[in-house]
Short mmCIF file of C-alpha atoms and ligand atoms in Angstrom, two decimals:
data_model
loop_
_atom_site.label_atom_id
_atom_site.label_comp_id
_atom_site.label_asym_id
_atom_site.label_seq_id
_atom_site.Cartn_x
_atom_site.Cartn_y
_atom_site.Cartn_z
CA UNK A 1 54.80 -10.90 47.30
CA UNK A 2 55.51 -13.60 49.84
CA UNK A 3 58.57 -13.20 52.02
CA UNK A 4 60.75 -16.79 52.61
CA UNK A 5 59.93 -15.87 56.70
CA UNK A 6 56.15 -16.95 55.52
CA UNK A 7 56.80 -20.88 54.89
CA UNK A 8 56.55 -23.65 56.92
CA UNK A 9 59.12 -26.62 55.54
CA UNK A 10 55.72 -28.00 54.08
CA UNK A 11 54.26 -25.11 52.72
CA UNK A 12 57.78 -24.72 51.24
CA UNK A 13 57.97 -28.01 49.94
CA UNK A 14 54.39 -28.06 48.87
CA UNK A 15 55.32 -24.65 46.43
CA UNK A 16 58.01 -26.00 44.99
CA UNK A 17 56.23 -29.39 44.33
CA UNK A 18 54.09 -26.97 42.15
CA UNK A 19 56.85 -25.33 40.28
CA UNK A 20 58.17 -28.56 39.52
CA UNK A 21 60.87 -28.77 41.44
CA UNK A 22 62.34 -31.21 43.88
CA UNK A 23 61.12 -30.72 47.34
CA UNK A 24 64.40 -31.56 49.17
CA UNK A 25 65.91 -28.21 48.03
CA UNK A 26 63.41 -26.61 50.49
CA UNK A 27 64.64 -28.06 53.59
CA UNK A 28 68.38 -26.82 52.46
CA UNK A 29 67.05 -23.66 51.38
CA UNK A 30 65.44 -23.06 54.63
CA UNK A 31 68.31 -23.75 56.40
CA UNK A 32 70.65 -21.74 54.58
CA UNK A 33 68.25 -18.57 54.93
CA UNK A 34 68.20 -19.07 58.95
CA UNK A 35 71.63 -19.30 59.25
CA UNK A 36 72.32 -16.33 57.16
CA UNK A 37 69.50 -14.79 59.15
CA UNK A 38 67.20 -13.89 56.51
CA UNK A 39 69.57 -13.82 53.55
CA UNK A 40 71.14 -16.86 51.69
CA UNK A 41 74.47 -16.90 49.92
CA UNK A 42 73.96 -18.26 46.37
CA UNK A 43 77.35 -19.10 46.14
CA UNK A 44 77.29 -21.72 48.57
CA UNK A 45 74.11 -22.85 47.99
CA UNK A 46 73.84 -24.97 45.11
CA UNK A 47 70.26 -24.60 43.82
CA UNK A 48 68.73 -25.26 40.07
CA UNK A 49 68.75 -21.97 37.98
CA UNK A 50 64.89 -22.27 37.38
CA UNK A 51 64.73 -22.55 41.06
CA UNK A 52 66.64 -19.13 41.39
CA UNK A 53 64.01 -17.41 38.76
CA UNK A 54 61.40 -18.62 40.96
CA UNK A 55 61.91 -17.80 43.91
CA UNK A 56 63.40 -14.05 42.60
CA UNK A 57 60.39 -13.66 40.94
CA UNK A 58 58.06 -14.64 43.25
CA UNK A 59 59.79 -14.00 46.73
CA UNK A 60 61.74 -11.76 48.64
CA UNK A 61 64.17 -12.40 51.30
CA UNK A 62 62.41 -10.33 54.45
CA UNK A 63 59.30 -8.43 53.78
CA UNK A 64 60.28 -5.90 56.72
CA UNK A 65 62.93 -3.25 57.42
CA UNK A 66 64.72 -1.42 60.12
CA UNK A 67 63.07 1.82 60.22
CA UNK A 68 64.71 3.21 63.36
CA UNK A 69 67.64 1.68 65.41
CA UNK A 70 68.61 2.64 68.53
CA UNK A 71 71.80 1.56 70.80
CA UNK A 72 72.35 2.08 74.41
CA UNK A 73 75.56 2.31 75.75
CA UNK A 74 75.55 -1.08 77.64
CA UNK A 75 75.12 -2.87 74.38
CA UNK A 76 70.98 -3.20 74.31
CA UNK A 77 69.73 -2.42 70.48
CA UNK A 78 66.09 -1.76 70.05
CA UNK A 79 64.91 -1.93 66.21
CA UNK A 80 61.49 -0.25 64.81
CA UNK A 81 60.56 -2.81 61.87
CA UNK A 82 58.13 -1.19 59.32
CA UNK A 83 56.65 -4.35 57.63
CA UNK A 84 54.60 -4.90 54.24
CA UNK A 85 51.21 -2.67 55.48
CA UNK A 86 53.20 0.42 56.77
CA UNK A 87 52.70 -0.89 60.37
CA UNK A 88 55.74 -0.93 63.07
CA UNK A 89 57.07 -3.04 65.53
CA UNK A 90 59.81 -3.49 68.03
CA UNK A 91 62.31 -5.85 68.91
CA UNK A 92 65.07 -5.85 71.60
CA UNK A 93 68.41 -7.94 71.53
CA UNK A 94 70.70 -7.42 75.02
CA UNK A 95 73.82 -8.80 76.06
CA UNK A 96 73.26 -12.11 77.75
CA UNK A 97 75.62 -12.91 80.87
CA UNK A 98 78.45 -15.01 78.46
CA UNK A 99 79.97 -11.96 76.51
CA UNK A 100 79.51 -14.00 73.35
CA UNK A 101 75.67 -14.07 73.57
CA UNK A 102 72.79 -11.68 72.97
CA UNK A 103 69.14 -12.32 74.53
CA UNK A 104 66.06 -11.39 71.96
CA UNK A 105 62.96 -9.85 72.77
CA UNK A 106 60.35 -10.28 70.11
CA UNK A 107 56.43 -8.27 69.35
CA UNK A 108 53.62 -10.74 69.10
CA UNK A 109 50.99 -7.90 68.25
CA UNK A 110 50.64 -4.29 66.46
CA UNK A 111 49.67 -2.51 69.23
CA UNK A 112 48.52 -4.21 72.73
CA UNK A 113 44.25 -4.08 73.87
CA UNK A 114 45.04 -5.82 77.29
CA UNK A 115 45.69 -1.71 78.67
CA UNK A 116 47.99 -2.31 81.20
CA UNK A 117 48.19 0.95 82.70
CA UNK A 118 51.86 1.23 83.12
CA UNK A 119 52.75 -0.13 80.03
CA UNK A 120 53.38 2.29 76.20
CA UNK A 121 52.23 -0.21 74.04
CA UNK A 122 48.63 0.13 74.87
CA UNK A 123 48.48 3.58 74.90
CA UNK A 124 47.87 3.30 70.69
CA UNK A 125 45.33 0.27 71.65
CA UNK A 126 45.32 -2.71 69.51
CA UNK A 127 45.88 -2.45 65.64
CA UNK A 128 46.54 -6.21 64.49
CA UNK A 129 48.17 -9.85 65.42
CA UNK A 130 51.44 -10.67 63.45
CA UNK A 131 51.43 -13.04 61.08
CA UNK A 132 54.06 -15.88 62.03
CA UNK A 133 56.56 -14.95 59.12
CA UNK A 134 56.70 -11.43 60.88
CA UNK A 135 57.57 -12.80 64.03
CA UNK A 136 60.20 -14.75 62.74
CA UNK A 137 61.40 -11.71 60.69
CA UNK A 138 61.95 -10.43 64.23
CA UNK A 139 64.27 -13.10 65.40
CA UNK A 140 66.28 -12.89 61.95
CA UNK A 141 66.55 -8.65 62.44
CA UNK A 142 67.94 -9.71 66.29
CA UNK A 143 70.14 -12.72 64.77
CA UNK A 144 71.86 -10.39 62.04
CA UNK A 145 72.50 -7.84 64.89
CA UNK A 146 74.05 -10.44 67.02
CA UNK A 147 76.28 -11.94 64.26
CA UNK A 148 77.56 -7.93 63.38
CA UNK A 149 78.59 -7.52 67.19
CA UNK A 150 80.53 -11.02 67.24
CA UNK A 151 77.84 -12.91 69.26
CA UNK A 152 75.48 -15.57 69.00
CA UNK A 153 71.37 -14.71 69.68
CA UNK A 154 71.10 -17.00 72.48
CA UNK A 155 67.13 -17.38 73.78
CA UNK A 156 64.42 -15.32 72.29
CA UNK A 157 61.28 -14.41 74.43
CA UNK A 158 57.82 -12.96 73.22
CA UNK A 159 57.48 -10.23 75.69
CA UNK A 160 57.47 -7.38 73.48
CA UNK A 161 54.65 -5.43 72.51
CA UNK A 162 51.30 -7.38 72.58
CA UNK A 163 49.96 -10.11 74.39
CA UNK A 164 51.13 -13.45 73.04
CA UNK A 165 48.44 -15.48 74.42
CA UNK A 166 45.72 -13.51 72.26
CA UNK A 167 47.32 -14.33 69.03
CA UNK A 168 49.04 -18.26 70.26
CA UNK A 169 48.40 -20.45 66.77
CA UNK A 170 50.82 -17.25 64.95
CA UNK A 171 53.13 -17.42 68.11
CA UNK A 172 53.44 -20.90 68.39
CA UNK A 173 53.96 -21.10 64.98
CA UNK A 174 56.87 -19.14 65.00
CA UNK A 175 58.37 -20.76 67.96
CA UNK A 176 58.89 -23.83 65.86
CA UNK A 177 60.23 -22.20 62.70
CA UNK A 178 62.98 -20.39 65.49
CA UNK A 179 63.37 -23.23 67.34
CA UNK A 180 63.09 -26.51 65.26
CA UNK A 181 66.53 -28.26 63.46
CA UNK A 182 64.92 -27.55 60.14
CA UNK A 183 65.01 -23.70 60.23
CA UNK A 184 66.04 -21.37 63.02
CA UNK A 185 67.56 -24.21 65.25
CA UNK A 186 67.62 -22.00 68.08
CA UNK A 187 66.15 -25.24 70.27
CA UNK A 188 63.03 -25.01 72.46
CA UNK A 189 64.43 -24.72 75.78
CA UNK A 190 65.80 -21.24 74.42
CA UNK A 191 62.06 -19.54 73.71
CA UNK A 192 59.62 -18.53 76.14
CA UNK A 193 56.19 -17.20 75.75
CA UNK A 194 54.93 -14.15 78.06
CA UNK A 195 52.12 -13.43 79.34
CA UNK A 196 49.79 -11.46 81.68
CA UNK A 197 48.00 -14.35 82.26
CA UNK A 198 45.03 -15.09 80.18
CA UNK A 199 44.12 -18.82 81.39
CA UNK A 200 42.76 -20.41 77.99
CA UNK A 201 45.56 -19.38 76.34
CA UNK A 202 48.02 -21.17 79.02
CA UNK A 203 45.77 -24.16 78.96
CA UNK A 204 46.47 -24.30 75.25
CA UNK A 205 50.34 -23.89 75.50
CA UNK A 206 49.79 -26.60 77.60
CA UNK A 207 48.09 -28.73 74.97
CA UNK A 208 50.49 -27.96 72.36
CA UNK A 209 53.52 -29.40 74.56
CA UNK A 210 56.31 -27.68 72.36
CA UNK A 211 58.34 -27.45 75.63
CA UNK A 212 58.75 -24.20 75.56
CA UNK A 213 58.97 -21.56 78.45
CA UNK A 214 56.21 -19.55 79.96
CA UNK A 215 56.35 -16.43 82.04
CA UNK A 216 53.52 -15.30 83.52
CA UNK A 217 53.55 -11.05 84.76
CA UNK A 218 51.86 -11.12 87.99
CA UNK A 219 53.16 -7.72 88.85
CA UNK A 220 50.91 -7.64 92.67
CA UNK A 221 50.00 -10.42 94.88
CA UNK A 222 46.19 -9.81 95.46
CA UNK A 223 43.27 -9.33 92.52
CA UNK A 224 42.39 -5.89 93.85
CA UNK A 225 46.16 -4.15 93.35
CA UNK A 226 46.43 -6.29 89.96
CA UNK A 227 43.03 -5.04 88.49
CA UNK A 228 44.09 -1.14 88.99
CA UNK A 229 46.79 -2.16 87.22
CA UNK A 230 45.71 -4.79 84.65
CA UNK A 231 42.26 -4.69 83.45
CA UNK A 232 42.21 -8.02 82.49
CA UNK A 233 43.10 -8.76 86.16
CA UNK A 234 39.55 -8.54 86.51
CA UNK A 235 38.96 -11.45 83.94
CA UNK A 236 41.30 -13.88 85.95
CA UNK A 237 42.46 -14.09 89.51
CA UNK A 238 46.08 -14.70 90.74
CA UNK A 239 44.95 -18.57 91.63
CA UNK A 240 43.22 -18.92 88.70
CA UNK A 241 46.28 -18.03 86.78
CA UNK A 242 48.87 -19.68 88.90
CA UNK A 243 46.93 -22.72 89.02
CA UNK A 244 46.86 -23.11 84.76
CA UNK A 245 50.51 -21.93 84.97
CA UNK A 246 51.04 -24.91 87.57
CA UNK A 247 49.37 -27.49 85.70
CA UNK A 248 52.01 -26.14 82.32
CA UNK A 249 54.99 -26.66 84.61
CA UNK A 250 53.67 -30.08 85.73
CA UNK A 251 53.61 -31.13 82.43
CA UNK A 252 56.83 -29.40 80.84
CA UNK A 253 58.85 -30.38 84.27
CA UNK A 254 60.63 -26.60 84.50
CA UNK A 255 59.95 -24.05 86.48
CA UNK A 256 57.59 -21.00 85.70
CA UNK A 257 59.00 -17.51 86.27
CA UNK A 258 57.10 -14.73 87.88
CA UNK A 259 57.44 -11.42 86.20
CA UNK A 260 57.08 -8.95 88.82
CA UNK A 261 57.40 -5.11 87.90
CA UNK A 262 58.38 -3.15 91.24
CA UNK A 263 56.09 0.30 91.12
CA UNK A 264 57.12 2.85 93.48
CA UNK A 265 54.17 2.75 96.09
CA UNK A 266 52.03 0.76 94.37
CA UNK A 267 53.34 -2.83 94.45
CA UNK A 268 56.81 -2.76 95.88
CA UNK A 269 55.86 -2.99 100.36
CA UNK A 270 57.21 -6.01 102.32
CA UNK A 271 53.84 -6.68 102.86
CA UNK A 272 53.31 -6.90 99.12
CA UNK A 273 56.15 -9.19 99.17
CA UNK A 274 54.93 -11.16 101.85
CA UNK A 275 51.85 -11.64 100.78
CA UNK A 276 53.36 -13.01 96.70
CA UNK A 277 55.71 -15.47 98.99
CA UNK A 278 52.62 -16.78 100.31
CA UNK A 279 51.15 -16.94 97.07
CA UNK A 280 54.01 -19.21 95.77
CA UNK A 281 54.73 -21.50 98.30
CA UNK A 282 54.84 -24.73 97.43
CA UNK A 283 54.54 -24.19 93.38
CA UNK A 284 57.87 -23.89 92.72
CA UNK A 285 57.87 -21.05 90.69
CA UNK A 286 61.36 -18.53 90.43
CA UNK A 287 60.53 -14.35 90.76
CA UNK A 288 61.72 -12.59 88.69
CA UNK A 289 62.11 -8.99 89.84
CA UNK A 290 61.78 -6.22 87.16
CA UNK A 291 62.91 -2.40 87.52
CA UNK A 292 60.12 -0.05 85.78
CA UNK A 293 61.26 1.77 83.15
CA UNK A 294 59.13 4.85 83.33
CA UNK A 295 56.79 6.26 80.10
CA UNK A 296 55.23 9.28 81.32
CA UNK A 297 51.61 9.38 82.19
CA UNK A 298 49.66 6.48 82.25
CA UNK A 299 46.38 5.34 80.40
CA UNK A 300 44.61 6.69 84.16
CA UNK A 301 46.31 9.81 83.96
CA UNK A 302 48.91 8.22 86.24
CA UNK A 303 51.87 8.63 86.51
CA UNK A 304 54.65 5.39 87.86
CA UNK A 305 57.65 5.75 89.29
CA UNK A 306 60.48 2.71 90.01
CA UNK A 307 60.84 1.61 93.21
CA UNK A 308 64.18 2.96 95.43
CA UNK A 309 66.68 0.85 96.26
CA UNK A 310 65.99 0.17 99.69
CA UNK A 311 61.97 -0.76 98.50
CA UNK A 312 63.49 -2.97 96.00
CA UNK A 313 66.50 -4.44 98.52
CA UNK A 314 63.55 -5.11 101.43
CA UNK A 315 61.19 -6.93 98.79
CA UNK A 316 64.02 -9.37 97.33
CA UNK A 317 65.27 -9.86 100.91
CA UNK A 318 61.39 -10.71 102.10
CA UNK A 319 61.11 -13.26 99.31
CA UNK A 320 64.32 -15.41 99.84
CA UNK A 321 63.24 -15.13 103.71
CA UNK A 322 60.79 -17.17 103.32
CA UNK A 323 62.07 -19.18 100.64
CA UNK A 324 60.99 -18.01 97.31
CA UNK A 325 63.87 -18.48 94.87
CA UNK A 326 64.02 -14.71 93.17
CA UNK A 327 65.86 -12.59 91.18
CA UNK A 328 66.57 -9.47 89.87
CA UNK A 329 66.65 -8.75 85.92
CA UNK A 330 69.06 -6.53 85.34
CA UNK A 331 67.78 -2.95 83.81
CA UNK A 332 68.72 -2.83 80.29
CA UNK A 333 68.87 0.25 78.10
CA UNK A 334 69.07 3.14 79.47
CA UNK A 335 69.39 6.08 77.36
CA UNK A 336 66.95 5.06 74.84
CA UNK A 337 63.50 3.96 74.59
CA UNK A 338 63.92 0.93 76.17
CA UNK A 339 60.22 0.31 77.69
CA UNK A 340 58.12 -1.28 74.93
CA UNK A 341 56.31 0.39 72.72
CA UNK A 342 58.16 3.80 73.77
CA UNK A 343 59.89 3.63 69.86
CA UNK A 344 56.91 3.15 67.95
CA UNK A 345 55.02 5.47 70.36
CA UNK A 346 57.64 7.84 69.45
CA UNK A 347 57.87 7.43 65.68
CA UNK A 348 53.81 8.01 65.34
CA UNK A 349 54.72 11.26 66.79
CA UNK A 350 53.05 10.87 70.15
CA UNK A 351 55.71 12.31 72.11
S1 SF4 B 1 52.36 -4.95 79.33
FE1 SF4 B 1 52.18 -6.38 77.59
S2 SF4 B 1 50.06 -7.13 77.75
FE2 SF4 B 1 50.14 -5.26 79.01
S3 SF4 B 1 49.51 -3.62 77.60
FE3 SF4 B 1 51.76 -3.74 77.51
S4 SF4 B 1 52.17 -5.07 75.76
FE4 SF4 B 1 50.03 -5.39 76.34
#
C-alpha cells in the first residue's frame, strides 16, 4: 500500500483525477499532511467523504516506524526507522544554536558501498537506495520530534548513512517535496546535500539548479592520505572535486563547506592544515571542522581515534592564519550512538 510520503503534487493530483475527484484537494491535502508532519487532522480538513474512503483504503499515513529511539543528554535524538521491507535507517535531529530550533540529519541509502574506513555505515556494505517517499518520511519522523520538544526543524542535511550523490534523482526528489511551498515548505536555502565527492554527481546538482547546499567531505588535503581513507579517493582527486564543487558555487552564488573529520595522527598535523589552506585559497569555500566520533575497528582492521585538543586548537588556528574562514561543528550526542550507522549496526546485532 502506498504511503502519502510517495506523491509528488502531480502524481497526487493525477490519482485523484482517476478516482474522480477534484484535483485541488491534493495540493490542500498535501499541505495539511506536512504540517502535521505525516499525519492530517480530519477535523480541520474539510475533504469529500468518498475522498476519505479512498485514501483509507488505499493509503496510509507513513509507511515507516520508530523502531529504536535514542536521546542524549544535550538534546540530540537519533531514530532507527524500520520501513515497508524490514530494512532500517537512521535519522538525527540536534538542537540548532536558537533554542527554538532543531537541525535534521537525514539517510539517503540502506547501507553505504563508498567504504570509508572510519565510517559504521559501510561496515554492512550497501543494501539499497531509498525511495524519495522514505526520505521524506525521515524529515516528517525529525519534524514530529521537533514539534514534541517545542521547536521548529530548522535545515535538514543528507549526511546520514549513504552517499547521496549515488542515488541524486531519489534525493533531489525529496529535497523539493521538503523544501517546496506546496508540501514540506522547509525552503531551499535550509537543505544541503553531502557528499564525499563523486564529480558526476556534483555536476548534476549543478544542472538541476534547485539552490540547494552542497558539502563536500574532504577529510585530508592530498589524494594519497584521502585514498587510505576513502576508496573512492582513488576515483577522484581533491582538484578534481573542488573544481566541480567550484563551478556549483559559481552558479548557486553561496559558499561550499568543507567537511573535514580531524583523525588523531592521521589527518589532524599543521602541516595537514597547511597544506588544505593551500588547497582553498582563492575558492572561497568555509571548513568545517568535525570531531570523530569513534566506532571501534575499522573496515582495515584500524582502529581511529579523535584528535586532542591541542591537535585540533593548532589546525583551526593554522587555517584562519592564512585566511581560510573555518569552523568547528560542535560534537553532538554523546552517550549514544551518535556516529552513523552505529544504531542500525547495533540493532543487526553486530556489536
Ligand atoms: S562516510 Fe558516508 S559515504 Fe563514507 S561510507 Fe560512511 S555513509 Fe558512506
Amino acid at each position: 500500500m502506498k504511503a502519502l510520503s510517495d506523491f509528488s503534487l502531480v502524481e497526487l493530483e493525477r490519482r485523484l483525477a482517476a478516482w474522480g475527484c477534484k484535483t485541488s484537494h491534493a495540493r490542500r491535502l498535501l499541505l495539511e499532511y506536512y504540517a502535521g508532519a505525516g499525519d492530517v487532522d480530519w477535523g480541520r480538513l474539510k475533504l469529500p467523504q468518498r475522498l476519505k474512503e479512498r485514501l483509507s483504503s488505499e493509503c496510509v499515513m507513513l509507511g515507516s516506524a520508530v523502531a529504536m529511539r535514542q536521546v542524549a543528554d544535550d538534546g540530540t535524538i537519533k531514530l532507527l526507522l524500520t520501513l515497508v521491507d524490514g530494512k532500517a535507517v537512521e535519522s538525527v535531529v540536534m538542537p540548532a544554536y536558537q533554542e527554538d530550533r532543531v537541525a535534521g540529519c537525514v539517510s539517503s541509502q540502506v547501507g553505504c558501498a563508498m567504504a570509508c574506513d572510519f565510517c559504521a555505515t559501510t561496515q554492512s556494505g550497501f543494501e539499497r537506495n531509498l525511495s524519495a517517499g522514505e526520505m521524506v518520511e525521515q524529515f516528517l519522523h525529525l519534524r514530529r520530534e521537533a514539534k514534541a520538544a517545542g521547536r521548529r526543524l530548522q535545515t535538514v542535511v543528507f549526511m546520514g548513512m549513504g552517499e547521496p550523490m549515488l542515488n541524486l534523482e531519489n534525493v533531489l526528489e525529496a529535497a523539493r517535496r521538503m523544501a517546496g511551498e506546496a508540501m514540506g515548505a522547509l525552503g531551499w536555502r535550509q537543505i544541503t546535500v553531502s557528499t564525499v565527492g563523486i564529480v558526476p554527481g556534483i555536476e548534476a546538482m549543478t544542472e538541476a539548479d534547485l539552490n540547494i547546499n552542497l558539502a563536500v567531505s574532504l577529510h585530508a588535503p592530498d589524494d594519497a592520505t584521502r585514498a587510505k581513507l576513502i576508496p573512492s579517493g582513488r576515483r577522484f582527486g581533491v582538484e578534481e572535486i573542488l573544481a566541480a564543487a567550484g563551478r556549483y558555487q559559481a552558479k548557486q552564488g553561496r559558499p561550499v563547506s568543507i567537511q573535514y573529520c580531524l583523525l588523531g595522527g592521521v589527518n589532524d598535523s599543521v602541516e595537514h592544515a597547511r597544506q588544505l589552506a593551500a588547497l582553498l585559497a582563492g575558492r572561497r569555500m568555509h571548513v568545517n571542522l568535525l570531531h570523530y566520533n569513534p566506532t571501534g575497528a575499522s573496515l582495515s582492521g584500524r582502529t581511529y581515534e579523535s584528535s586532542s585538543t591541542a591537535a585540533a586548537d593548532a589546525f583551526i588556528a593554522e587555517l584562519r592564519a592564512r585566511g581560510i574562514i573555518a569552523h568547528f561543528r560542535r560534537s553532538r550526542g554523546r552517550g549514544i550512538d551518535a556516529a552513523c550507522g552505529q544504531l542500525r549496526y547495533r540493532m543487526a546485532g553486530a556489536s
